[in-house]
Amino acid sequence: QVQLVESGGGSVQPGGSLRLSCVVSAYTYSSNCMGWFRQAPGKEREGVARIYTSGGRTYYADSVKGRFTISQDNAKNMVYLQMNSLKPEDTAMYYCAADQFPTWNSCFFSRLSTLSYWGQGTQVTVSS
C-alpha cells in the first residue's frame, strides 16, 4: 500500500531550527517528484519545497528561500526538510507528497491537487 509518514514537527522559538523527515514506502519511492507543503489554520495549502529526484533539482517558495533545504536519502527512502531561521508565519501543518512527472518543470509547477500521494502531516509551531 502507498504510504508516506512525516515526523520531526514540534514547537520552537523564532530563529530556531527543525528538521522534518518523510519515510516513503518502496512503491511510492519510484515517484520522482517529492515535495513539502504546509497549511496554516484558515489558509489554503501551499507549496514549500520540491525536489525532482531524477537529477536532484530543487524548487522553493519565495517565503522560505535561503532558510529551508529539501533533500533526499535514497538508501533510507527518506526525504527531509531542514528548516532554519524559523518565523511565526512558518507555523502550519506540514505535509509530504509524492508523484511521478516526466520533467522537473511539471514536478515544480503542477497544482497540489494533481499530486497522488500524501502523508498525514506533522505540526510545526513557531512561537515565543
GROMACS .gro file of C-alpha atoms in nm:
model
  128
    1GLN     CA    1   0.000   0.000   0.000
    2VAL     CA    2   0.119   0.350  -0.082
    3GLN     CA    3   0.236   0.530   0.230
    4LEU     CA    4   0.421   0.844   0.333
    5VAL     CA    5   0.480   0.920   0.702
    6GLU     CA    6   0.610   1.253   0.829
    7SER     CA    7   0.787   1.323   1.158
    8GLY     CA    8   1.002   1.587   1.323
    9GLY     CA    9   0.749   1.858   1.388
   10GLY     CA   10   0.725   2.041   1.718
   11SER     CA   11   0.734   2.376   1.891
   12VAL     CA   12   1.030   2.610   1.853
   13GLN     CA   13   1.110   2.973   1.923
   14PRO     CA   14   1.156   3.223   1.640
   15GLY     CA   15   1.501   3.186   1.490
   16GLY     CA   16   1.516   2.818   1.579
   17SER     CA   17   1.550   2.512   1.356
   18LEU     CA   18   1.368   2.188   1.291
   19ARG     CA   19   1.424   1.900   1.053
   20LEU     CA   20   1.122   1.723   0.913
   21SER     CA   21   1.150   1.368   0.784
   22CYS     CA   22   0.929   1.174   0.547
   23VAL     CA   23   0.969   0.798   0.513
   24VAL     CA   24   0.846   0.671   0.181
   25SER     CA   25   0.724   0.320   0.108
   26ALA     CA   26   0.916   0.136  -0.161
   27TYR     CA   27   0.631   0.170  -0.407
   28THR     CA   28   0.597   0.546  -0.384
   29TYR     CA   29   0.970   0.595  -0.388
   30SER     CA   30   0.958   0.515  -0.756
   31SER     CA   31   0.797   0.859  -0.769
   32ASN     CA   32   1.049   1.113  -0.898
   33CYS     CA   33   0.883   1.425  -0.761
   34MET     CA   34   0.877   1.479  -0.387
   35GLY     CA   35   0.760   1.784  -0.201
   36TRP     CA   36   0.681   1.950   0.125
   37PHE     CA   37   0.364   2.154   0.164
   38ARG     CA   38   0.202   2.335   0.453
   39GLN     CA   39  -0.137   2.454   0.564
   40ALA     CA   40  -0.198   2.712   0.834
   41PRO     CA   41  -0.539   2.747   1.003
   42GLY     CA   42  -0.782   2.931   0.777
   43LYS     CA   43  -0.544   2.926   0.482
   44GLU     CA   44  -0.505   2.717   0.170
   45ARG     CA   45  -0.238   2.450   0.147
   46GLU     CA   46   0.073   2.589  -0.020
   47GLY     CA   47   0.392   2.452  -0.164
   48VAL     CA   48   0.711   2.494   0.037
   49ALA     CA   49   0.978   2.295  -0.148
   50ARG     CA   50   1.001   2.026  -0.415
   51ILE     CA   51   1.276   1.801  -0.538
   52TYR     CA   52   1.294   1.624  -0.872
   53THR     CA   53   1.481   1.312  -0.775
   54SER     CA   54   1.583   1.243  -1.134
   55GLY     CA   55   1.881   1.475  -1.110
   56GLY     CA   56   1.821   1.637  -0.771
   57ARG     CA   57   1.695   1.974  -0.892
   58THR     CA   58   1.510   2.166  -0.622
   59TYR     CA   59   1.249   2.439  -0.606
   60TYR     CA   60   1.150   2.664  -0.315
   61ALA     CA   61   0.872   2.905  -0.241
   62ASP     CA   62   1.000   3.262  -0.214
   63SER     CA   63   0.895   3.275   0.150
   64VAL     CA   64   1.141   3.002   0.250
   65LYS     CA   65   1.433   3.053   0.010
   66GLY     CA   66   1.762   3.067   0.194
   67ARG     CA   67   1.609   2.924   0.512
   68PHE     CA   68   1.474   2.579   0.414
   69THR     CA   69   1.651   2.293   0.238
   70ILE     CA   70   1.489   1.985   0.087
   71SER     CA   71   1.700   1.673   0.044
   72GLN     CA   72   1.670   1.300  -0.012
   73ASP     CA   73   1.842   0.985   0.106
   74ASN     CA   74   1.776   0.711  -0.146
   75ALA     CA   75   1.933   0.441   0.070
   76LYS     CA   76   1.689   0.512   0.353
   77ASN     CA   77   1.388   0.602   0.139
   78MET     CA   78   1.371   0.936   0.316
   79VAL     CA   79   1.300   1.294   0.219
   80TYR     CA   80   1.395   1.575   0.456
   81LEU     CA   81   1.313   1.940   0.509
   82GLN     CA   82   1.572   2.131   0.709
   83MET     CA   83   1.412   2.449   0.839
   84ASN     CA   84   1.633   2.724   0.980
   85SER     CA   85   1.563   3.078   1.099
   86LEU     CA   86   1.203   2.984   1.163
   87LYS     CA   87   0.942   3.259   1.185
   88PRO     CA   88   0.597   3.265   1.346
   89GLU     CA   89   0.446   3.272   0.997
   90ASP     CA   90   0.600   2.929   0.932
   91THR     CA   91   0.353   2.783   1.182
   92ALA     CA   92   0.143   2.523   0.999
   93MET     CA   93   0.077   2.155   0.945
   94TYR     CA   94   0.347   2.028   0.712
   95TYR     CA   95   0.277   1.752   0.462
   96CYS     CA   96   0.498   1.535   0.246
   97ALA     CA   97   0.374   1.441  -0.102
   98ALA     CA   98   0.495   1.238  -0.397
   99ASP     CA   99   0.417   1.165  -0.760
  100GLN     CA  100   0.581   1.094  -1.093
  101PHE     CA  101   0.627   1.356  -1.362
  102PRO     CA  102   0.811   1.348  -1.697
  103THR     CA  103   1.008   1.670  -1.634
  104TRP     CA  104   1.130   1.883  -1.342
  105ASN     CA  105   0.920   2.167  -1.476
  106SER     CA  106   0.599   1.968  -1.443
  107CYS     CA  107   0.708   1.849  -1.099
  108PHE     CA  108   0.767   2.201  -0.972
  109PHE     CA  109   0.463   2.374  -1.118
  110SER     CA  110   0.187   2.115  -1.109
  111ARG     CA  111  -0.105   2.202  -0.889
  112LEU     CA  112  -0.116   2.046  -0.544
  113SER     CA  113  -0.440   1.872  -0.632
  114THR     CA  114  -0.261   1.669  -0.901
  115LEU     CA  115  -0.017   1.506  -0.658
  116SER     CA  116  -0.119   1.148  -0.594
  117TYR     CA  117   0.031   1.054  -0.259
  118TRP     CA  118   0.017   1.244   0.068
  119GLY     CA  119   0.119   1.186   0.427
  120GLN     CA  120  -0.090   1.272   0.733
  121GLY     CA  121   0.115   1.575   0.830
  122THR     CA  122   0.329   1.694   1.119
  123GLN     CA  123   0.262   2.014   1.313
  124VAL     CA  124   0.521   2.293   1.330
  125THR     CA  125   0.462   2.578   1.575
  126VAL     CA  126   0.693   2.879   1.595
  127SER     CA  127   0.621   3.097   1.892
  128SER     CA  128   0.797   3.284   2.169
   0.00000   0.00000   0.00000
